[in-house]
Coordinates of C-alpha atoms in Angstrom, one line a residue:
Chain A
M1 CA 26.8 26.8 33.3
T2 CA 26.5 23.3 31.9
L3 CA 25.9 22.6 28.2
M4 CA 22.6 21.5 29.0
D5 CA 21.9 24.9 31.0
Q6 CA 23.0 26.7 27.9
I7 CA 20.6 24.6 25.6
N8 CA 17.6 25.2 28.1
V9 CA 18.4 29.2 28.3
T10 CA 18.5 29.2 24.4
L11 CA 15.2 27.3 23.9
R12 CA 13.5 29.5 26.3
K13 CA 14.3 32.3 24.1
F14 CA 12.0 30.7 21.5
P15 CA 8.2 31.7 22.0
A16 CA 5.9 28.7 21.8
W17 CA 4.1 30.3 18.9
V18 CA 7.2 29.4 16.8
L19 CA 6.1 25.9 17.2
Y20 CA 2.4 26.6 16.3
L21 CA 3.7 28.5 13.1
A22 CA 5.9 25.6 11.9
G23 CA 3.3 23.1 12.8
A24 CA 0.7 24.9 11.0
A25 CA 2.9 25.6 7.8
Y26 CA 3.7 22.0 7.5
P27 CA 0.2 20.6 6.7
M28 CA -0.4 23.7 4.5
W29 CA 2.9 22.9 2.5
L30 CA 1.7 19.3 2.1
L31 CA -1.7 20.2 0.8
Y32 CA 0.0 22.7 -1.7
S33 CA 2.5 20.1 -2.8
G34 CA -0.4 17.7 -3.2
L35 CA -2.3 20.1 -5.4
T36 CA 0.8 20.7 -7.5
G37 CA 1.8 17.2 -8.0
G38 CA 4.7 17.3 -5.3
L39 CA 3.4 14.4 -3.4
G40 CA 3.5 12.0 -6.3
V41 CA 0.8 10.2 -8.2
D42 CA -1.4 9.2 -5.1
P43 CA -1.3 12.3 -3.1
V44 CA -4.2 11.2 -0.9
K45 CA -2.3 8.4 0.7
V46 CA 0.9 10.4 1.4
L47 CA -1.2 13.2 3.2
E48 CA -3.0 10.6 5.1
H49 CA 0.2 8.9 6.0
E50 CA 2.2 12.0 6.7
M51 CA -0.6 13.5 9.1
G52 CA -0.9 10.2 10.8
E53 CA 2.9 9.4 11.4
R54 CA 3.7 13.2 12.3
A55 CA 0.9 13.1 14.9
L56 CA 2.3 10.0 16.3
Q57 CA 5.7 11.3 16.6
L58 CA 4.3 14.6 18.1
L59 CA 2.5 12.4 20.7
I60 CA 5.9 10.6 21.6
L61 CA 7.6 14.1 21.7
G62 CA 4.8 15.2 24.3
L63 CA 5.4 12.1 26.3
A64 CA 9.1 12.5 26.3
V65 CA 9.0 16.0 27.9
T66 CA 8.9 14.8 31.4
P67 CA 11.6 11.8 31.1
L68 CA 13.9 14.0 29.1
R69 CA 13.9 16.5 32.0
Q70 CA 14.3 13.9 34.6
F71 CA 16.9 12.0 32.8
T72 CA 18.9 14.5 30.7
G73 CA 17.8 17.9 32.3
L74 CA 16.6 19.2 28.8
N75 CA 13.6 21.4 29.7
L76 CA 10.8 21.3 27.1
M77 CA 8.1 22.0 29.5
K78 CA 7.5 25.5 27.9
F79 CA 6.6 23.8 24.8
R80 CA 4.4 20.8 26.0
R81 CA 1.0 22.5 25.5
S82 CA 1.9 23.5 21.8
I83 CA 3.3 20.0 21.2
G84 CA 0.1 18.7 22.8
V85 CA -2.2 20.9 20.7
L86 CA -0.4 20.2 17.4
T87 CA -0.8 16.5 18.1
F88 CA -4.5 17.0 18.3
V89 CA -4.8 19.1 15.1
Y90 CA -2.7 16.6 13.4
V91 CA -4.7 13.5 14.5
L92 CA -8.0 15.6 13.5
L93 CA -6.4 16.3 10.0
H94 CA -5.4 12.8 9.5
L95 CA -8.9 11.8 10.2
L96 CA -10.4 14.5 8.0
V97 CA -8.1 13.5 5.0
W98 CA -9.2 9.8 5.5
L99 CA -12.9 11.0 5.8
V100 CA -13.0 13.4 2.9
L101 CA -10.4 12.5 0.7
D102 CA -9.9 8.8 1.0
V103 CA -13.2 7.0 2.0
Q104 CA -15.7 9.8 1.1
I105 CA -18.8 7.4 1.3
L106 CA -20.5 8.3 4.6
S107 CA -22.3 4.7 4.8
Q108 CA -18.9 3.2 4.2
I109 CA -17.1 5.5 6.9
W110 CA -19.6 4.1 9.4
A111 CA -19.1 0.5 8.6
D112 CA -15.5 0.8 8.8
I113 CA -15.6 2.6 12.0
L114 CA -17.7 -0.2 13.7
K115 CA -16.4 -3.3 11.7
R116 CA -12.8 -2.6 11.4
P117 CA -10.6 -3.0 14.5
Y118 CA -7.9 -0.8 13.4
I119 CA -10.1 2.0 12.6
T120 CA -12.2 1.4 15.7
I121 CA -8.9 1.8 17.6
G122 CA -7.9 4.9 15.9
M123 CA -11.2 6.5 16.4
A124 CA -11.1 5.7 20.1
G125 CA -7.8 7.4 20.2
F126 CA -9.2 10.4 18.6
I127 CA -12.1 10.6 21.0
I128 CA -9.9 10.4 23.9
L129 CA -7.8 13.3 22.7
L130 CA -10.8 15.5 21.9
P131 CA -11.4 16.9 25.5
L132 CA -7.8 17.0 25.9
G133 CA -7.4 19.2 22.9
L134 CA -10.5 21.2 24.0
T135 CA -9.0 21.8 27.4
S136 CA -5.4 22.8 26.4
N137 CA -6.0 26.4 27.7
N138 CA -5.4 28.3 30.8
W139 CA -9.0 28.9 31.5
S140 CA -9.8 25.2 31.4
V141 CA -6.8 24.5 33.7
R142 CA -8.1 27.1 36.4
K143 CA -11.6 25.9 36.0
L144 CA -10.9 22.0 36.3
G145 CA -8.3 22.5 39.0
P146 CA -7.0 19.1 39.9
K147 CA -9.2 17.2 37.8
W148 CA -7.1 18.6 34.6
R149 CA -4.2 16.7 35.3
S150 CA -6.0 13.4 35.8
L151 CA -8.0 14.2 32.7
H152 CA -4.9 14.7 30.7
K153 CA -3.5 11.4 31.8
M154 CA -5.9 10.0 29.4
V155 CA -3.0 10.9 26.8
Y156 CA -1.6 7.7 27.8
A157 CA -4.3 5.5 26.6
A158 CA -4.6 7.7 23.3
A159 CA -0.8 7.1 22.7
I160 CA -1.1 3.1 23.0
L161 CA -4.1 3.3 21.0
G162 CA -2.4 5.3 18.4
A163 CA 0.7 3.3 18.1
V164 CA -1.5 -0.1 17.9
H165 CA -3.4 1.6 15.2
Y166 CA -0.4 2.1 13.1
V167 CA 1.1 -1.5 13.7
M168 CA -2.2 -2.9 12.6
V169 CA -2.3 -0.8 9.4
A170 CA 0.8 -2.3 8.0
K171 CA 0.8 -5.1 5.7
G172 CA 3.0 -7.9 6.4
F173 CA 5.7 -7.9 9.2
Q174 CA 7.0 -4.3 9.1
I175 CA 9.3 -2.9 11.5
E176 CA 8.8 0.9 11.6
P177 CA 5.2 0.6 13.1
L178 CA 6.8 -1.6 16.1
I179 CA 9.4 0.8 16.7
Y180 CA 6.8 3.4 17.4
L181 CA 4.8 1.1 19.7
G182 CA 8.3 0.2 21.5
V183 CA 9.2 3.6 22.1
T184 CA 5.6 4.5 23.2
I185 CA 5.5 1.7 25.6
V186 CA 9.0 2.7 27.1
L187 CA 8.0 6.3 27.6
L188 CA 5.0 4.9 29.6
V189 CA 7.0 2.4 31.5
L190 CA 9.2 5.1 32.6
R191 CA 6.4 6.7 34.4
L192 CA 5.7 3.4 36.4
P193 CA 8.4 3.2 39.1
K194 CA 7.3 6.1 41.4
R195 CA 4.0 4.2 41.6
R196 CA 5.6 1.0 42.4
M197 CA 7.8 2.7 45.3
R198 CA 4.4 4.1 46.7
V199 CA 3.1 0.7 46.7
Q200 CA 6.0 -0.6 48.6
R201 CA 5.9 2.2 51.1
A202 CA 2.4 1.5 51.7
Chain B
M1 CA -2.6 -19.3 -29.0
A2 CA -2.1 -15.6 -29.1
H3 CA -4.9 -12.9 -30.0
R4 CA -7.5 -14.8 -28.0
W5 CA -8.7 -11.6 -26.5
K6 CA -9.6 -8.2 -27.8
N7 CA -9.0 -5.1 -25.7
D8 CA -12.2 -3.5 -24.4
L9 CA -10.5 -0.5 -23.0
T10 CA -9.2 1.9 -25.7
H11 CA -6.8 4.8 -25.7
A12 CA -9.5 7.2 -25.3
D13 CA -9.9 10.6 -26.9
V14 CA -9.8 12.8 -23.9
T15 CA -6.2 12.5 -22.6
P16 CA -4.0 14.4 -20.2
E17 CA -1.3 16.1 -21.9
A18 CA 1.6 14.4 -20.3
A19 CA 0.3 10.9 -20.9
F20 CA -0.8 12.0 -24.4
L21 CA 2.9 12.7 -25.3
N22 CA 3.8 9.3 -24.0
R23 CA 1.0 7.6 -25.7
R24 CA 1.7 9.3 -29.3
H25 CA 5.2 8.1 -28.8
F26 CA 3.9 4.8 -28.1
M27 CA 1.4 4.9 -31.0
A28 CA 4.1 5.6 -33.4
G29 CA 6.0 2.6 -32.3
L30 CA 2.9 0.4 -33.1
A31 CA 2.9 1.6 -36.6
G32 CA -0.8 2.2 -36.9
V33 CA -2.4 -1.0 -35.7
G34 CA -5.5 1.0 -35.3
L35 CA -6.1 0.2 -31.6
A36 CA -7.6 3.6 -31.1
S37 CA -10.2 3.6 -33.6
I38 CA -12.8 1.4 -31.8
A39 CA -14.5 3.8 -29.6
K40 CA -16.9 2.3 -26.8
P41 CA -18.6 4.9 -25.2
A42 CA -20.0 2.8 -22.3
L43 CA -16.2 1.9 -21.2
A44 CA -14.3 5.0 -22.6
E45 CA -15.2 7.2 -19.6
G46 CA -12.2 7.5 -17.5
L47 CA -10.7 4.4 -18.7
E48 CA -7.8 5.7 -20.7
P49 CA -4.6 4.2 -19.6
N50 CA -2.4 5.8 -16.4
S51 CA 0.6 7.5 -17.7
W52 CA 3.9 6.0 -17.9
E53 CA 5.0 8.1 -14.8
E54 CA 2.1 6.8 -12.6
I55 CA 2.5 3.1 -13.7
T56 CA 6.2 3.1 -13.2
S57 CA 6.7 5.4 -10.0
Y58 CA 4.0 3.9 -7.6
N59 CA 4.8 0.1 -7.3
N60 CA 4.4 -2.5 -4.6
F61 CA 7.4 -4.6 -5.0
Y62 CA 8.6 -5.4 -1.3
E63 CA 11.8 -6.8 -2.3
F64 CA 12.9 -3.4 -2.8
G65 CA 11.1 -1.9 0.2
T66 CA 7.3 -1.5 1.5
G67 CA 7.1 2.2 0.3
K68 CA 5.4 2.8 -3.1
G69 CA 8.4 4.9 -4.1
D70 CA 11.1 2.3 -3.0
P71 CA 10.9 0.0 -6.2
V72 CA 11.6 3.0 -8.5
E73 CA 14.5 3.8 -6.5
Y74 CA 16.2 0.5 -5.9
A75 CA 14.9 -1.8 -8.6
H76 CA 17.7 -0.8 -10.8
L77 CA 19.9 -2.9 -8.6
M78 CA 18.3 -6.0 -10.0
K79 CA 20.3 -7.5 -13.0
T80 CA 17.9 -8.8 -15.3
D81 CA 20.2 -9.9 -18.1
P82 CA 20.9 -12.9 -18.4
W83 CA 17.4 -14.2 -17.3
T84 CA 16.3 -17.7 -17.3
V85 CA 12.9 -19.2 -16.1
Q86 CA 13.0 -22.7 -14.8
I87 CA 10.0 -24.5 -15.6
D88 CA 9.4 -27.8 -13.8
G89 CA 6.8 -30.2 -12.5
L90 CA 4.4 -31.8 -14.6
V91 CA 5.7 -30.8 -17.8
D92 CA 7.0 -32.6 -20.9
R93 CA 10.0 -30.3 -21.3
P94 CA 11.1 -29.1 -18.1
G95 CA 14.4 -27.1 -18.0
D96 CA 15.9 -23.5 -17.8
Y97 CA 14.3 -21.4 -20.5
G98 CA 16.2 -18.3 -21.5
F99 CA 14.3 -15.1 -21.8
E100 CA 15.5 -14.5 -25.4
Q101 CA 14.6 -18.2 -26.3
I102 CA 11.1 -17.4 -24.7
M103 CA 10.5 -14.3 -26.5
S104 CA 11.6 -15.8 -30.1
E105 CA 8.7 -18.3 -29.5
M106 CA 5.9 -16.1 -28.3
T107 CA 3.7 -13.6 -29.9
V108 CA 3.5 -10.2 -27.9
E109 CA 0.3 -8.4 -28.1
E110 CA -1.0 -5.3 -26.4
R111 CA -3.5 -5.8 -23.7
I112 CA -5.0 -2.7 -22.0
Y113 CA -6.2 -4.1 -18.7
R114 CA -7.7 -2.5 -15.5
F115 CA -5.3 -3.1 -12.5
R116 CA -6.8 -3.3 -9.4
C117 CA -4.7 -3.5 -6.0
V118 CA -6.1 -5.1 -2.9
E119 CA -5.2 -2.0 -1.4
A120 CA -8.3 -0.4 -3.1
W121 CA -6.5 1.7 -5.5
S122 CA -6.5 1.1 -9.3
M123 CA -4.8 2.0 -12.7
V124 CA -5.4 1.1 -16.3
I125 CA -2.3 -0.4 -18.0
P126 CA -1.5 -0.9 -21.5
W127 CA 0.7 -4.2 -21.2
N128 CA 2.6 -5.9 -23.9
G129 CA 2.9 -9.5 -23.4
F130 CA 2.1 -13.0 -24.5
E131 CA -0.5 -15.5 -23.1
L132 CA 0.9 -17.6 -20.2
A133 CA -0.9 -20.5 -22.2
D134 CA 1.5 -20.4 -24.9
L135 CA 4.5 -20.6 -22.6
L136 CA 3.0 -23.4 -20.6
N137 CA 2.4 -25.2 -24.0
L138 CA 5.9 -24.7 -25.0
A139 CA 6.9 -26.8 -21.8
G140 CA 4.3 -29.2 -22.4
V141 CA 1.5 -29.4 -19.8
Q142 CA 1.0 -33.0 -18.4
E143 CA -2.0 -34.6 -17.7
G144 CA -3.0 -34.4 -14.1
T145 CA -1.7 -30.8 -13.7
K146 CA -4.2 -28.7 -11.6
Y147 CA -2.1 -25.7 -10.4
V148 CA 0.7 -23.5 -11.6
G149 CA 3.1 -22.1 -9.1
F150 CA 5.4 -19.1 -9.5
E151 CA 8.6 -17.8 -7.9
T152 CA 10.0 -14.3 -8.0
L153 CA 13.8 -13.7 -8.1
Y154 CA 15.3 -13.6 -4.6
R155 CA 18.9 -12.3 -4.7
P156 CA 19.5 -10.4 -1.4
E157 CA 22.5 -8.4 -2.7
E158 CA 20.3 -6.8 -5.4
M159 CA 17.0 -6.6 -3.2
P160 CA 17.5 -4.3 -0.4
G161 CA 13.9 -5.1 1.0
T162 CA 14.6 -8.7 1.6
Q163 CA 16.7 -7.9 4.7
Y164 CA 13.5 -7.5 6.4
P165 CA 11.0 -10.4 7.0
V166 CA 8.0 -8.6 5.6
L167 CA 7.1 -11.6 3.8
E168 CA 8.7 -15.0 3.3
W169 CA 11.2 -14.9 0.6
P170 CA 11.0 -15.8 -2.4
Y171 CA 7.7 -14.4 -3.3
K172 CA 5.4 -17.1 -4.4
E173 CA 2.2 -17.2 -6.2
G174 CA -0.1 -19.6 -7.7
L175 CA -2.9 -20.3 -10.0
R176 CA -5.4 -22.9 -10.7
L177 CA -4.5 -24.4 -14.2
D178 CA -7.8 -23.2 -16.0
E179 CA -6.9 -19.6 -14.8
A180 CA -3.4 -20.0 -16.0
M181 CA -4.6 -21.1 -19.2
H182 CA -7.2 -18.5 -19.6
P183 CA -6.9 -16.2 -22.7
L184 CA -6.8 -13.0 -20.3
T185 CA -3.8 -14.4 -18.4
I186 CA -0.5 -13.0 -19.8
M187 CA 3.2 -12.6 -19.0
A188 CA 3.8 -9.2 -19.5
T189 CA 7.1 -8.1 -20.9
G190 CA 6.4 -4.4 -21.7
I191 CA 4.3 -1.2 -20.8
Y192 CA 3.6 1.4 -23.5
G193 CA 5.6 -0.6 -26.1
K194 CA 8.7 -0.3 -24.0
P195 CA 10.5 -3.1 -22.3
I196 CA 9.0 -3.6 -18.7
P197 CA 10.9 -1.4 -16.0
N198 CA 12.4 -3.4 -13.1
Q199 CA 10.0 -1.9 -10.8
N200 CA 7.1 -3.4 -12.7
G201 CA 8.7 -6.8 -12.8
A202 CA 11.2 -6.9 -15.4
P203 CA 11.9 -9.0 -17.6
L204 CA 8.4 -10.7 -17.4
R205 CA 5.6 -11.0 -14.9
L206 CA 2.4 -12.5 -14.7
V207 CA -0.9 -10.3 -15.3
V208 CA -4.1 -11.6 -14.1
P209 CA -6.6 -8.8 -14.5
W210 CA -9.5 -10.1 -12.8
K211 CA -7.6 -10.8 -9.5
Y212 CA -5.9 -8.4 -7.0
G213 CA -2.6 -7.0 -8.2
F214 CA -0.4 -9.0 -5.8
K215 CA -1.3 -12.3 -7.6
S216 CA 0.4 -10.8 -10.6
I217 CA 3.7 -11.8 -9.5
K218 CA 6.7 -10.0 -10.8
S219 CA 10.3 -10.8 -12.2
I220 CA 9.5 -14.6 -12.5
V221 CA 12.3 -17.0 -12.3
R222 CA 10.5 -20.2 -11.8
I223 CA 7.2 -21.8 -13.0
T224 CA 6.2 -25.3 -11.5
L225 CA 3.1 -27.3 -12.6
T226 CA 1.7 -29.3 -9.9
D227 CA -1.4 -31.2 -8.8
K228 CA -1.8 -29.6 -5.4
E229 CA -2.6 -25.8 -4.5
P230 CA 0.9 -24.3 -4.3
P231 CA 1.5 -22.1 -1.2
T232 CA 1.4 -18.3 -2.0
S233 CA 3.3 -15.5 0.1
W234 CA 0.4 -13.3 1.1
N235 CA -1.9 -16.4 2.0
Q236 CA 1.1 -17.7 4.2
A237 CA 1.7 -14.4 5.9
N238 CA -2.1 -13.7 6.6
G239 CA -4.4 -16.3 5.3
R240 CA -7.7 -14.7 6.8
E241 CA -6.9 -11.7 4.8
Y242 CA -5.5 -13.0 1.6
G243 CA -7.2 -16.1 0.0
F244 CA -5.5 -18.2 -2.6
Y245 CA -8.0 -17.0 -5.3
S246 CA -8.0 -13.3 -4.6
N247 CA -10.6 -12.4 -7.3
V248 CA -11.6 -8.9 -7.4
N249 CA -14.9 -9.0 -5.6
P250 CA -16.8 -5.7 -4.4
E251 CA -19.0 -7.9 -2.1
V252 CA -16.0 -9.5 -0.2
S253 CA -14.4 -7.1 2.2
H254 CA -10.8 -7.3 3.2
P255 CA -10.9 -7.6 6.8
R256 CA -9.4 -4.1 7.2
W257 CA -11.2 -2.3 4.7
S258 CA -14.1 -2.4 2.2
Q259 CA -13.6 -3.7 -1.4
A260 CA -16.7 -2.1 -2.6
S261 CA -15.0 1.0 -4.3
E262 CA -11.5 2.0 -5.3
R263 CA -9.5 5.0 -5.7
K264 CA -8.2 5.6 -9.4
I265 CA -4.6 6.8 -9.4
G266 CA -4.0 9.8 -11.4
G267 CA -7.1 11.8 -10.3
G268 CA -5.2 14.0 -7.8
L269 CA -6.4 15.0 -4.4
F270 CA -10.0 15.3 -4.9
A271 CA -10.8 12.3 -6.8
K272 CA -14.0 10.7 -6.5
R273 CA -14.0 6.9 -5.6
V274 CA -15.3 4.6 -7.9
P275 CA -17.3 1.4 -7.5
T276 CA -15.3 -1.7 -7.9
L277 CA -16.6 -4.0 -10.7
M278 CA -17.0 -7.8 -10.2
F279 CA -14.1 -9.7 -11.4
N280 CA -12.5 -6.0 -12.1
G281 CA -14.8 -6.0 -15.0
Y282 CA -14.1 -9.2 -16.6
E283 CA -17.2 -11.1 -15.3
D284 CA -18.4 -12.1 -18.6
Q285 CA -14.8 -13.8 -19.5
V286 CA -14.2 -15.4 -16.3
A287 CA -17.2 -16.1 -14.0
D288 CA -17.8 -19.4 -15.5
L289 CA -14.4 -20.3 -14.0
Y290 CA -15.8 -20.2 -10.5
E291 CA -19.4 -21.5 -11.2
G292 CA -20.8 -23.1 -8.1
M293 CA -18.2 -21.8 -5.7
D294 CA -18.8 -19.9 -2.7
L295 CA -16.7 -16.8 -3.4
S296 CA -17.0 -15.7 0.0
K297 CA -15.4 -18.8 1.4
F298 CA -12.8 -19.2 -1.8
F299 CA -11.9 -15.6 -1.6

């Protein structure tokens, strides 16, 4: 058995709910820290940024599942749904922190969504994720059949929107958001060659 | 000329305990100047100064990194002794002015100012400092001067954030001469009666309370008096978002967010936003500087 086989066997022993549990514990811990002064003097911004950045990381992890299996043999398929669901939950929490704790004022929220491109883009990403989050269950997979797969390909668009949203939020020239965008683009480009081959054959 | 302005914000009656301890320490240092005695009910509500901890652990000082916690973590690397300020351009007595030499000539006062960041958060800060006008007069402002340019220290080996091209280094800022000579405009050298910490711009920094915080340039090493509008860092980086004037104005949005309201630092997770005041509440003192100007054009 190769090392990768061993890793895969070990990973398979972990039930997916472990991921849900850890994923749920983290925002709760953040909230507790925010209430008890553990997030510094501006807990709202820390909470908002943390949920956004973690959501982007989960989104990237979800996109990495297939390439990782193709190129390294690491099999995370069992966890792909939980990664996806947690991505959606974190994006939702990021949005809620922004709505309820940060901007607060309803008229201003609407103005921001319509007038500020980075918020428009972020909202578009969320709206795309909404049906994906709601159909991340066995019943929907059965019900939608082949349509489920094409629906969930929308995550590619959401990933680009999310990464661009982060780049646009940054003040000045900052490297970190560009790294996220770069990694996202690479993960999407890795999915292209097959299609190109098909075009050649045709 | 010192003492041209009296604090309208007061050390309020209702004070969080942590801040109170800080403040008692500070008040003792002031030896009963009696600043706390003038109560202004209209202004007192929620306007007590932020705590030392808040003011000195939540900073934008990109030379040390773009995170709010980076300056407090890395600014100790910056050597502030010895320190000289080069004053040049249209002045009678250009040259290098040592920090001690400057301090021996200046009258330090306490100024409790609102501080409004362009990112829509705010604090109230009890600065100690002297009027910029006094320093400029020390160097002798020549006729024909229209603007004052400022530069922050740029020492890459002591400033880890400068290895990234977030902005063009050194950081630069500028004021119109009348703004620079205004009694509200100070060079801060202390907070709560203590020497200003490195992360807040030691040993001396500008404070222009009616403008967004980034105009209040930190750790100044050069002041240049000129007849042309000097280049300023954020304006150079993104002129559409950051104007030369950058006066606090609730009616002129930043392209990426509204400036109509602000989050007061220190209110915790569920603090309500408060409306932003025109010229950050200093309209009576400074509005005449901009008479006849279209503030949405000269933002």
